[in-house]
Amino acid sequence: MDQESFELVSGLLHERLDRIEALLPFGAPRRGQRLIDLVKVVCDGLRGEHGRIATAFSGAATDERRVLGRKLTRLLQQSHILNMLKPYVDDVGRRDVPVGVWQMIDMLVESLLPGGADPVIHYDDQDMYSTADLVTAIQGTLSALGVTYGDPVHPIIFFLPGTDPSNALLMPILAHEVGHAAVEDSHLGSATLKNVTQIEQLNALLDECLKAAGDPSPGPWQFQFFQWVDELLCDALATVLTGPSLLFASATFLPAPDPGTLGTHPFPADRIRFTLEQLHRLGWTSILEGCAPKTKAWLERLTAPATGEPKERFLRGAIEIVKPALFDVAEHHATRVFKPDDFNLVSSELTRIIEAGVPPAQVNGHSVDPWSITLAGWLYQFRVRGDAPKTLAEAAADRDFNALVHKAIEMSRIVRLWEES
Amino acid sequence: MLDRHRLEVAVSNGAMGMLADDVVVALLHQLAEGHLEQRDRQVLERAREILAAVTQLDGREVATGSVLRTMAPLRALDEAFETVNSASHGEDFKGAITAYIETLNSILAGQVKETETTQLKELFERIAQLTFARSEDLARPSRDERHEWIKKALNL
């Protein structure tokens, strides 16, 4: 790249960064402010790296100038990452989100992200729950630019289904999604694999399946295995936190009978089976068998189609081997564990109040855990609509009932904050 | 919804590309001047880490301690592996990467072999070109994304 071209690209880069910064909202800090701070860190990083390239370029030989010119153009391309973040910058400080949604998200953050988070809520046009820890997502760019986002509290985008953002019975799915931020921040995938006791068995399975497949490159297999471990970790974290409500929400949202494909996620039936096994380990079986035995039995009967492909055999066999370590890591990571004994203390009273059509904010004069309210809601639905899989869909679709559960969670949280103050 | 996959690929690809450019510059310094600057050393050490993690991932044992596994997000792992794999096309992958790691070790220890250093430079030049071509596509904003900015600009 010659000097004139270098100056042109430099000018474009600075103009683009100036324009982006001029469009950022300003004023008093508000919820989600850290997203704006992050955008500024990236802008500063790009400018700093440009300065280093410009210094090196001035004294470089022709061959080196060619490489530095290419790197400068890369900076221009990397600035596009800021464009991808633009729709979420507009969500910073939004005031149209129901208080209960904020409270639910705050509780999920408290339980799964010890370092905290600065949530940005985005109503999505797809019926999808998701989260994105933006600092983690763009860590590669920050490192390459030699800058750090020093604040331990990261901006995290919470995507909620735009058509039904405050569906209380499906909220455990959001717990799974917050789990992704926890898995990435705390490297829980690595922790799981390091805790596997039958590592020789795992390696032997990989070797045997690779041979059966004609010895392809193991890299993509390992990568897919890591993806499956992460997904199951998120299910396990959500199960620890929300108990059987995750089972019911997953069975509805996936949905459980979906045969699935050999992709980034384990097969739905395998995920359901894992959740049932973890619930048994956590002591929930008798409550499930007491309140929804037929639905539980139906879920247990679901099986994922087995093609016998070596890759599928490896992935499904491998997750069985890592399962104990995976459950251990999830149970140790969550700061709150929802226990059957705690639920039993409040369940009858919760049901009685729900039955009266009143949002239960307190039981016996005390605030109630949000996941006790959610589970009481699910079990009440099985009681009135019948113990059958179709109840899952009907309960999730019942707007009025979900609004009642949501209001109960909101009011109970206010009581709790009052109790703590 | 944020195309998280595209964001992570764009980030990982860009980071890998910038590293590749830095490695090529460091090796040009080594070949022309016979020594490395401090920043060059750091860059080569990072490149060595990534190549080591890639060989681990390509092994027949599950990579429980991979450097890249702790480099969240997971997409970074996939992107780095695929890029190095593509750049090494036609070679005995694991053997070739091990040899490149040996060359990096020699350079960092001050024992430079010109032929091997040139081959290493060629590998990272290929990585730089592959990532650059890919980022051309990734960097092109979608119509929706451009519209967002235009809307904002018009409302100022």
Coordinates of C-alpha atoms in Angstrom, one line a residue:
Chain A
M1 CA 0.0 0.0 0.0
D2 CA 1.4 3.4 -0.9
Q3 CA 1.3 6.5 1.3
E4 CA -1.7 8.1 -0.5
S5 CA -3.8 4.9 -0.2
F6 CA -2.8 4.6 3.5
E7 CA -4.0 8.2 4.1
L8 CA -7.3 7.5 2.3
V9 CA -8.1 4.4 4.4
S10 CA -7.0 6.1 7.6
G11 CA -9.4 9.0 6.8
L12 CA -12.3 6.6 6.2
L13 CA -11.6 4.8 9.5
H14 CA -11.6 8.0 11.5
E15 CA -14.6 9.4 9.8
R16 CA -16.5 6.1 10.5
L17 CA -15.5 6.1 14.2
D18 CA -16.4 9.8 14.6
R19 CA -19.8 9.2 13.1
I20 CA -20.6 6.2 15.3
E21 CA -19.5 8.0 18.5
A22 CA -21.7 11.0 17.5
L23 CA -24.7 8.7 17.3
L24 CA -24.3 7.2 20.7
P25 CA -26.8 8.4 23.3
F26 CA -25.5 10.7 26.0
G27 CA -26.8 11.9 29.4
A28 CA -27.1 10.3 32.8
P29 CA -26.0 6.7 33.1
R30 CA -28.9 4.2 32.8
R31 CA -29.5 0.5 32.7
G32 CA -27.4 -1.0 29.9
Q33 CA -25.0 2.0 30.0
R34 CA -22.1 -0.4 29.8
L35 CA -23.0 -1.3 26.2
I36 CA -22.2 2.3 25.3
D37 CA -19.0 2.2 27.3
L38 CA -18.0 -1.0 25.4
V39 CA -18.6 0.7 22.0
K40 CA -16.3 3.5 23.2
V41 CA -13.6 1.1 24.3
V42 CA -13.7 -0.5 20.8
C43 CA -13.5 2.9 19.1
D44 CA -10.5 3.8 21.3
G45 CA -8.9 0.5 20.6
L46 CA -9.3 0.9 16.8
R47 CA -7.8 4.4 17.0
G48 CA -4.9 3.2 19.2
E49 CA -4.1 0.4 16.8
H50 CA -4.3 2.8 13.9
G51 CA -1.8 5.0 15.6
R52 CA 0.6 2.0 16.0
I53 CA 0.2 1.0 12.4
A54 CA 0.8 4.5 11.2
T55 CA 4.0 4.8 13.2
A56 CA 5.3 1.5 11.8
F57 CA 4.2 2.3 8.3
S58 CA 6.2 5.5 8.1
G59 CA 9.5 3.7 8.5
A60 CA 8.6 0.3 6.9
A61 CA 10.1 -1.3 3.8
T62 CA 7.8 -2.1 0.9
D63 CA 6.9 -5.7 1.9
E64 CA 6.1 -4.6 5.4
R65 CA 4.0 -1.7 4.1
R66 CA 1.9 -4.2 2.1
V67 CA 1.1 -6.1 5.3
L68 CA 0.5 -3.0 7.4
G69 CA -1.8 -1.7 4.7
R70 CA -3.8 -4.9 4.8
K71 CA -4.0 -4.7 8.6
L72 CA -5.3 -1.1 8.3
T73 CA -8.0 -2.2 6.0
R74 CA -8.9 -5.0 8.5
L75 CA -9.5 -2.2 11.1
L76 CA -12.0 -0.7 8.8
Q77 CA -13.7 -4.0 8.5
Q78 CA -13.6 -4.6 12.2
S79 CA -15.4 -1.3 12.8
H80 CA -18.4 -3.0 11.2
I81 CA -18.8 -5.0 14.5
L82 CA -20.1 -1.7 15.9
N83 CA -22.8 -1.6 13.3
M84 CA -23.9 -5.1 14.4
L85 CA -24.4 -3.7 17.9
K86 CA -26.3 -0.6 16.9
P87 CA -29.9 -2.0 17.3
Y88 CA -29.1 -2.8 21.0
V89 CA -27.6 0.6 21.7
D90 CA -31.1 1.9 21.2
D91 CA -32.4 -0.4 23.9
V92 CA -30.2 1.2 26.5
G93 CA -32.3 2.8 29.2
R94 CA -35.6 1.6 27.8
R95 CA -38.6 2.2 30.0
D96 CA -41.3 0.1 28.4
V97 CA -40.3 -3.2 30.0
P98 CA -42.6 -4.6 32.7
V99 CA -41.1 -4.4 36.2
G100 CA -41.6 -8.2 36.6
V101 CA -39.4 -8.9 33.6
W102 CA -36.6 -6.8 35.0
Q103 CA -36.9 -8.5 38.4
M104 CA -36.8 -12.0 36.8
I105 CA -33.7 -11.1 34.9
D106 CA -32.1 -9.6 38.0
M107 CA -32.8 -12.8 39.9
L108 CA -31.3 -14.9 37.1
V109 CA -28.2 -12.7 37.1
E110 CA -27.8 -12.9 40.9
S111 CA -28.1 -16.7 40.8
L112 CA -25.9 -17.6 37.8
L113 CA -23.5 -14.7 37.2
P114 CA -21.5 -13.9 40.4
G115 CA -19.8 -11.0 38.7
G116 CA -23.1 -9.4 37.9
A117 CA -24.4 -8.1 34.5
D118 CA -25.8 -4.9 33.0
P119 CA -28.9 -6.2 31.1
V120 CA -30.1 -4.7 27.9
I121 CA -33.5 -6.1 27.0
H122 CA -34.3 -6.5 23.3
Y123 CA -37.8 -7.6 22.1
D124 CA -37.0 -9.9 19.3
D125 CA -39.2 -10.4 16.2
Q126 CA -38.5 -14.2 16.4
D127 CA -40.1 -16.2 19.1
M128 CA -36.8 -16.9 20.7
Y129 CA -35.0 -16.6 24.0
S130 CA -31.4 -15.8 23.9
T131 CA -28.6 -13.9 25.6
A132 CA -25.3 -12.4 24.4
D133 CA -22.5 -11.4 26.7
L134 CA -21.0 -8.8 24.4
V135 CA -17.7 -8.4 26.1
T136 CA -17.1 -12.2 25.8
A137 CA -18.4 -12.2 22.2
I138 CA -16.0 -9.5 21.0
Q139 CA -13.1 -10.5 23.3
G140 CA -11.0 -11.5 20.3
T141 CA -11.3 -8.0 18.8
L142 CA -10.5 -6.4 22.2
S143 CA -7.4 -8.6 22.6
A144 CA -6.2 -8.0 19.1
L145 CA -6.5 -4.2 19.6
G146 CA -4.6 -4.4 22.9
V147 CA -7.5 -2.9 24.9
T148 CA -9.4 -4.3 27.8
Y149 CA -12.9 -3.7 29.0
G150 CA -12.0 -3.2 32.6
D151 CA -15.4 -3.3 34.2
P152 CA -16.2 -6.8 35.7
V153 CA -19.9 -6.2 35.0
H154 CA -20.6 -6.9 31.4
P155 CA -23.4 -5.6 29.2
I156 CA -25.6 -8.6 28.3
I157 CA -28.4 -8.6 25.8
F158 CA -31.5 -10.5 26.8
F159 CA -33.6 -11.4 23.8
L160 CA -37.2 -12.0 24.6
P161 CA -39.9 -13.2 22.2
G162 CA -41.4 -10.0 20.9
T163 CA -44.9 -11.4 20.8
D164 CA -44.9 -12.7 24.3
P165 CA -42.0 -11.3 26.2
S166 CA -43.2 -11.9 29.8
N167 CA -44.4 -15.5 29.6
A168 CA -43.8 -16.6 33.2
L169 CA -44.1 -20.3 32.7
L170 CA -41.5 -20.3 29.9
M171 CA -39.0 -18.1 31.9
P172 CA -36.9 -21.1 32.8
I173 CA -35.8 -21.1 29.2
L174 CA -34.2 -17.7 29.9
A175 CA -32.4 -19.3 32.8
H176 CA -30.9 -21.8 30.3
E177 CA -29.8 -18.8 28.2
V178 CA -28.3 -16.9 31.1
G179 CA -26.4 -20.2 31.7
H180 CA -24.6 -19.5 28.4
A181 CA -23.1 -16.4 29.8
A182 CA -22.1 -18.3 33.0
V183 CA -20.6 -21.1 31.0
E184 CA -18.5 -18.6 29.0
D185 CA -17.5 -16.3 31.9
S186 CA -16.5 -19.1 34.2
H187 CA -15.2 -21.6 31.6
L188 CA -17.6 -24.3 32.9
G189 CA -17.1 -26.4 29.8
S190 CA -13.4 -26.8 30.6
A191 CA -14.2 -27.4 34.3
T192 CA -16.5 -30.2 33.3
L193 CA -14.0 -31.9 31.1
K194 CA -11.3 -31.6 33.7
N195 CA -13.6 -33.3 36.2
V196 CA -14.4 -36.3 34.1
T197 CA -13.2 -39.4 35.9
Q198 CA -13.5 -41.8 32.9
I199 CA -11.3 -39.9 30.6
E200 CA -9.7 -43.1 29.1
Q201 CA -13.2 -44.4 28.3
L202 CA -14.0 -41.0 26.6
N203 CA -10.8 -41.1 24.6
A204 CA -11.3 -44.7 23.6
L205 CA -14.8 -43.9 22.3
L206 CA -13.5 -41.0 20.3
D207 CA -10.7 -43.2 18.8
E208 CA -13.1 -46.1 18.0
C209 CA -15.7 -43.9 16.4
L210 CA -13.1 -42.0 14.3
K211 CA -11.8 -45.3 13.0
A212 CA -15.3 -46.4 12.2
A213 CA -15.9 -43.2 10.2
G214 CA -12.7 -43.6 8.2
D215 CA -10.4 -41.4 10.2
P216 CA -11.7 -37.9 9.5
S217 CA -10.1 -34.9 11.2
P218 CA -11.0 -35.0 14.9
G219 CA -11.2 -31.2 15.2
P220 CA -14.9 -30.7 14.1
W221 CA -16.0 -33.7 16.2
Q222 CA -14.4 -32.2 19.3
F223 CA -15.8 -28.8 18.6
Q224 CA -19.3 -30.2 18.3
F225 CA -18.8 -32.2 21.5
F226 CA -17.9 -29.0 23.3
Q227 CA -21.1 -27.4 21.9
W228 CA -23.2 -30.2 23.3
V229 CA -21.5 -30.0 26.7
D230 CA -22.2 -26.3 26.9
E231 CA -25.9 -26.8 26.0
L232 CA -26.3 -29.5 28.6
L233 CA -24.5 -27.4 31.2
C234 CA -27.0 -24.6 30.5
D235 CA -29.9 -27.1 31.0
A236 CA -28.3 -28.4 34.2
L237 CA -27.8 -24.8 35.6
A238 CA -31.4 -24.0 34.8
T239 CA -32.6 -27.2 36.4
V240 CA -30.7 -26.5 39.6
L241 CA -32.2 -23.0 39.7
T242 CA -35.8 -23.7 38.6
G243 CA -36.4 -27.4 39.3
P244 CA -39.2 -29.2 37.4
S245 CA -40.3 -25.9 35.7
L246 CA -37.3 -26.3 33.4
L247 CA -38.5 -29.7 32.4
F248 CA -42.0 -28.4 31.6
A249 CA -40.7 -25.3 29.8
S250 CA -38.2 -27.3 27.8
A251 CA -40.8 -29.9 26.8
T252 CA -43.0 -27.1 25.6
F253 CA -40.4 -24.9 23.9
L254 CA -38.1 -27.5 22.2
P255 CA -40.7 -29.2 21.8
A256 CA -39.8 -32.6 23.4
P257 CA -41.1 -34.8 20.6
D258 CA -39.0 -32.9 18.0
P259 CA -36.7 -35.7 16.6
G260 CA -33.9 -33.1 16.2
T261 CA -30.9 -33.3 14.0
L262 CA -27.2 -34.0 14.5
G263 CA -26.3 -30.4 14.9
T264 CA -25.1 -27.9 17.5
H265 CA -27.5 -29.1 20.2
P266 CA -28.1 -32.5 21.6
F267 CA -31.3 -34.2 20.5
P268 CA -34.4 -33.0 22.4
A269 CA -35.3 -36.4 23.8
D270 CA -31.8 -36.8 25.2
R271 CA -32.0 -33.3 26.8
I272 CA -35.3 -34.2 28.4
R273 CA -33.9 -37.4 29.7
F274 CA -30.9 -35.6 31.2
T275 CA -33.2 -33.1 32.9
L276 CA -35.3 -36.0 34.3
E277 CA -32.2 -37.7 35.6
Q278 CA -30.9 -34.5 37.2
L279 CA -34.3 -33.8 38.8
H280 CA -34.2 -37.3 40.3
R281 CA -30.7 -36.6 41.6
L282 CA -32.0 -33.4 43.2
G283 CA -34.9 -35.2 44.9
W284 CA -37.8 -34.0 42.7
T285 CA -39.1 -37.4 41.5
S286 CA -41.8 -37.9 44.1
I287 CA -43.2 -34.4 43.5
L288 CA -43.3 -35.1 39.7
E289 CA -44.9 -38.5 40.2
G290 CA -47.4 -37.0 42.6
C291 CA -48.5 -34.1 40.4
A292 CA -47.9 -35.1 36.8
P293 CA -47.2 -38.9 36.6
K294 CA -48.6 -39.4 33.1
T295 CA -46.7 -36.4 31.6
K296 CA -43.5 -37.6 33.3
A297 CA -44.0 -41.2 32.0
W298 CA -44.7 -39.7 28.5
L299 CA -41.4 -37.7 28.7
E300 CA -39.5 -40.8 29.8
R301 CA -40.7 -42.8 26.8
L302 CA -39.4 -40.3 24.3
T303 CA -36.4 -41.4 22.4
A304 CA -34.1 -39.7 19.9
P305 CA -33.8 -41.5 16.6
A306 CA -30.4 -43.4 16.4
T307 CA -28.9 -43.5 13.0
G308 CA -25.8 -45.5 14.1
E309 CA -23.5 -43.0 12.5
P310 CA -20.1 -43.1 14.2
K311 CA -20.2 -39.3 14.9
E312 CA -23.6 -39.5 16.5
R313 CA -22.5 -42.6 18.5
F314 CA -19.4 -40.6 19.8
L315 CA -21.4 -37.6 20.8
R316 CA -24.2 -39.4 22.5
G317 CA -21.8 -41.8 24.2
A318 CA -19.5 -39.0 25.3
I319 CA -22.3 -37.0 27.0
E320 CA -23.2 -40.0 29.0
I321 CA -19.6 -40.3 30.2
V322 CA -19.3 -36.6 31.2
K323 CA -22.8 -36.5 32.7
P324 CA -21.8 -36.9 36.4
A325 CA -19.1 -34.2 36.1
L326 CA -21.5 -32.0 34.3
F327 CA -24.1 -32.2 37.0
D328 CA -21.5 -31.6 39.7
V329 CA -20.2 -28.5 38.0
A330 CA -23.7 -27.0 37.5
E331 CA -24.7 -27.7 41.0
H332 CA -21.6 -26.2 42.5
H333 CA -21.8 -23.1 40.3
A334 CA -25.3 -21.9 41.0
T335 CA -25.5 -19.6 44.0
R336 CA -29.1 -20.7 44.7
V337 CA -30.4 -24.3 44.5
F338 CA -34.2 -24.7 44.4
K339 CA -34.9 -27.7 46.7
P340 CA -38.0 -29.9 46.9
D341 CA -38.1 -29.4 50.7
D342 CA -38.3 -25.6 50.3
F343 CA -41.1 -26.0 47.7
N344 CA -43.1 -28.4 50.0
L345 CA -43.2 -25.8 52.7
V346 CA -45.1 -23.4 50.5
S347 CA -46.8 -25.4 47.8
S348 CA -50.2 -26.0 49.3
E349 CA -50.6 -22.4 50.3
L350 CA -49.4 -21.1 46.9
T351 CA -51.9 -23.4 45.2
R352 CA -54.7 -22.2 47.4
I353 CA -54.0 -18.5 46.6
I354 CA -53.6 -19.2 42.9
E355 CA -56.8 -21.1 42.9
A356 CA -58.5 -18.0 44.3
G357 CA -57.2 -16.0 41.3
V358 CA -54.9 -13.9 43.5
P359 CA -51.2 -13.4 42.7
P360 CA -49.4 -15.0 45.7
A361 CA -46.9 -12.4 46.9
Q362 CA -46.4 -13.9 50.4
V363 CA -46.9 -17.2 52.2
N364 CA -47.0 -17.3 56.0
G365 CA -46.0 -13.7 56.0
H366 CA -42.9 -14.1 53.9
S367 CA -41.9 -13.5 50.3
V368 CA -41.7 -16.6 48.1
D369 CA -39.0 -17.8 45.8
P370 CA -39.9 -17.0 42.2
W371 CA -39.3 -20.6 41.1
S372 CA -41.7 -21.9 43.8
I373 CA -44.4 -19.6 42.3
T374 CA -43.5 -20.8 38.7
L375 CA -43.6 -24.4 39.7
A376 CA -46.9 -24.0 41.7
G377 CA -48.2 -22.4 38.5
W378 CA -47.3 -25.4 36.3
L379 CA -48.6 -27.9 38.8
Y380 CA -51.9 -26.0 39.2
Q381 CA -52.3 -26.1 35.4
F382 CA -51.8 -29.9 35.4
R383 CA -54.5 -30.1 38.1
V384 CA -57.1 -28.1 36.3
R385 CA -56.4 -29.0 32.7
G386 CA -55.4 -32.6 33.3
D387 CA -52.1 -34.6 33.5
A388 CA -51.4 -34.8 29.8
P389 CA -48.7 -33.4 27.4
K390 CA -51.3 -31.1 25.7
T391 CA -51.5 -29.2 29.0
L392 CA -47.9 -28.0 28.4
A393 CA -49.0 -26.1 25.3
E394 CA -52.2 -24.9 26.8
A395 CA -50.6 -23.6 30.0
A396 CA -47.9 -21.7 28.1
A397 CA -50.5 -20.1 25.9
D398 CA -52.8 -19.0 28.7
R399 CA -52.0 -15.2 28.7
D400 CA -54.2 -14.4 31.7
F401 CA -52.7 -17.2 33.9
N402 CA -49.2 -16.2 32.9
A403 CA -49.9 -12.6 33.8
L404 CA -51.1 -13.7 37.2
V405 CA -47.9 -15.8 37.8
H406 CA -45.8 -12.9 36.5
K407 CA -47.5 -10.4 38.9
A408 CA -47.0 -12.8 41.8
I409 CA -43.3 -13.0 41.0
E410 CA -43.1 -9.2 40.8
M411 CA -44.9 -8.6 44.0
S412 CA -43.0 -11.2 45.9
R413 CA -39.8 -9.7 44.8
I414 CA -40.9 -6.3 46.1
V415 CA -41.7 -8.0 49.5
R416 CA -38.3 -9.6 49.5
L417 CA -36.6 -6.3 48.8
W418 CA -38.7 -4.8 51.6
E419 CA -37.7 -7.6 54.0
E420 CA -34.0 -7.2 53.2
S421 CA -34.0 -3.4 53.6
Chain B
M1 CA -32.1 -10.8 16.6
L2 CA -28.3 -10.2 16.8
D3 CA -26.7 -12.7 14.5
R4 CA -24.5 -13.9 17.2
H5 CA -22.9 -16.5 15.0
R6 CA -21.9 -13.9 12.4
L7 CA -20.6 -11.5 15.1
E8 CA -18.5 -14.2 16.7
V9 CA -17.1 -15.4 13.4
A10 CA -16.4 -11.8 12.4
V11 CA -14.6 -11.2 15.6
S12 CA -12.6 -14.4 15.6
N13 CA -11.7 -14.1 11.9
G14 CA -10.6 -10.5 12.4
A15 CA -8.5 -11.4 15.5
M16 CA -6.9 -14.3 13.7
G17 CA -6.2 -12.1 10.7
M18 CA -4.6 -9.3 12.7
L19 CA -2.5 -11.8 14.5
A20 CA -1.4 -13.3 11.1
D21 CA -0.4 -9.9 9.8
D22 CA 1.6 -9.2 13.0
V23 CA 3.3 -12.6 12.6
V24 CA 4.3 -11.9 9.0
V25 CA 5.6 -8.4 10.1
A26 CA 7.6 -10.1 12.9
L27 CA 9.1 -12.7 10.6
L28 CA 10.0 -10.0 8.1
H29 CA 11.9 -8.2 10.8
Q30 CA 13.6 -11.4 11.7
L31 CA 14.6 -12.2 8.2
A32 CA 15.7 -8.6 7.3
E33 CA 17.3 -7.5 10.6
G34 CA 18.1 -10.8 12.3
H35 CA 16.3 -9.9 15.5
L36 CA 12.9 -9.5 17.1
E37 CA 11.4 -6.5 18.9
Q38 CA 9.5 -7.1 22.1
R39 CA 6.1 -6.9 20.4
D40 CA 7.3 -9.3 17.8
R41 CA 8.2 -11.9 20.4
Q42 CA 4.7 -11.5 22.1
V43 CA 3.0 -12.0 18.7
L44 CA 5.1 -15.2 18.0
E45 CA 4.4 -16.6 21.4
R46 CA 0.7 -16.1 20.9
A47 CA 0.9 -17.7 17.5
R48 CA 2.7 -20.7 19.1
E49 CA -0.1 -21.0 21.7
I50 CA -2.8 -21.1 19.0
L51 CA -1.0 -23.7 16.9
A52 CA -0.4 -25.8 20.0
A53 CA -4.1 -25.7 20.8
V54 CA -5.0 -26.5 17.2
T55 CA -2.8 -29.7 17.3
Q56 CA -4.5 -30.6 20.6
L57 CA -7.9 -30.2 19.1
D58 CA -6.8 -32.4 16.1
G59 CA -5.7 -35.2 18.4
R60 CA -7.4 -38.5 19.1
E61 CA -7.9 -37.5 22.7
V62 CA -10.6 -35.2 23.9
A63 CA -8.9 -31.8 24.5
T64 CA -9.6 -31.2 28.1
G65 CA -7.0 -28.4 28.6
S66 CA -7.0 -26.6 25.3
V67 CA -6.0 -22.9 25.3
L68 CA -8.7 -22.2 22.8
R69 CA -11.3 -23.9 24.9
T70 CA -10.9 -21.2 27.5
M71 CA -10.9 -18.5 24.8
A72 CA -14.7 -18.0 25.0
P73 CA -16.7 -17.9 22.9
L74 CA -16.6 -21.4 21.5
R75 CA -16.8 -20.0 17.9
A76 CA -13.3 -18.7 18.2
L77 CA -12.1 -22.3 18.5
D78 CA -13.9 -23.4 15.4
E79 CA -12.7 -20.4 13.4
A80 CA -9.1 -20.8 14.4
F81 CA -9.1 -24.5 13.7
E82 CA -10.7 -24.1 10.3
T83 CA -8.5 -21.3 9.2
V84 CA -5.2 -23.0 10.2
N85 CA -6.5 -26.2 8.6
S86 CA -7.4 -24.4 5.3
A87 CA -4.0 -22.6 5.3
S88 CA -2.2 -26.0 5.7
H89 CA -4.1 -27.5 2.8
G90 CA -2.3 -30.5 1.2
E91 CA 0.1 -31.0 4.1
D92 CA 0.1 -33.7 6.7
F93 CA -1.8 -31.4 9.1
K94 CA -0.6 -32.5 12.5
G95 CA 3.0 -33.1 11.3
A96 CA 3.1 -29.7 9.5
I97 CA 1.8 -27.8 12.5
T98 CA 4.2 -29.5 14.8
A99 CA 7.1 -28.5 12.5
Y100 CA 5.8 -24.9 12.5
I101 CA 5.7 -24.9 16.3
E102 CA 9.3 -26.2 16.3
T103 CA 10.3 -23.3 14.0
L104 CA 8.7 -20.8 16.3
N105 CA 10.5 -22.4 19.3
S106 CA 13.8 -22.0 17.4
I107 CA 13.1 -18.4 16.4
L108 CA 12.2 -17.4 20.0
A109 CA 15.3 -19.2 21.2
G110 CA 17.4 -17.1 18.8
Q111 CA 18.3 -20.1 16.5
V112 CA 16.9 -19.1 13.2
K113 CA 16.8 -21.3 10.1
E114 CA 16.0 -19.2 7.1
T115 CA 14.2 -21.8 5.0
E116 CA 11.9 -22.8 7.9
T117 CA 11.3 -19.2 8.9
T118 CA 10.3 -18.4 5.3
Q119 CA 7.9 -21.4 5.3
L120 CA 6.4 -20.2 8.5
K121 CA 5.9 -16.7 7.1
E122 CA 4.2 -18.3 4.1
L123 CA 1.8 -20.2 6.3
F124 CA 0.8 -17.0 8.1
E125 CA 0.6 -15.1 4.9
R126 CA -1.9 -17.7 3.7
I127 CA -3.8 -17.3 7.0
A128 CA -3.8 -13.6 6.5
Q129 CA -5.1 -13.8 3.0
L130 CA -7.8 -16.4 3.9
T131 CA -9.1 -14.3 6.8
F132 CA -9.0 -11.2 4.8
A133 CA -11.1 -12.7 2.0
R134 CA -13.6 -14.0 4.5
S135 CA -13.8 -10.7 6.4
E136 CA -14.7 -8.9 3.1
D137 CA -18.0 -10.8 3.2
L138 CA -18.5 -10.6 7.0
A139 CA -17.8 -6.9 7.1
R140 CA -20.5 -6.0 4.6
P141 CA -23.4 -4.6 6.6
S142 CA -26.8 -6.1 6.0
R143 CA -29.5 -3.8 4.5
D144 CA -31.2 -3.8 7.9
E145 CA -28.1 -2.7 9.8
R146 CA -27.4 0.1 7.4
H147 CA -31.0 1.2 7.7
E148 CA -30.7 1.4 11.5
W149 CA -27.9 3.9 11.2
I150 CA -29.6 5.9 8.5
K151 CA -32.7 6.1 10.6
K152 CA -30.7 7.4 13.5
A153 CA -28.8 9.9 11.4
L154 CA -31.9 11.3 9.9
N155 CA -33.5 11.8 13.4
L156 CA -30.6 13.8 14.7

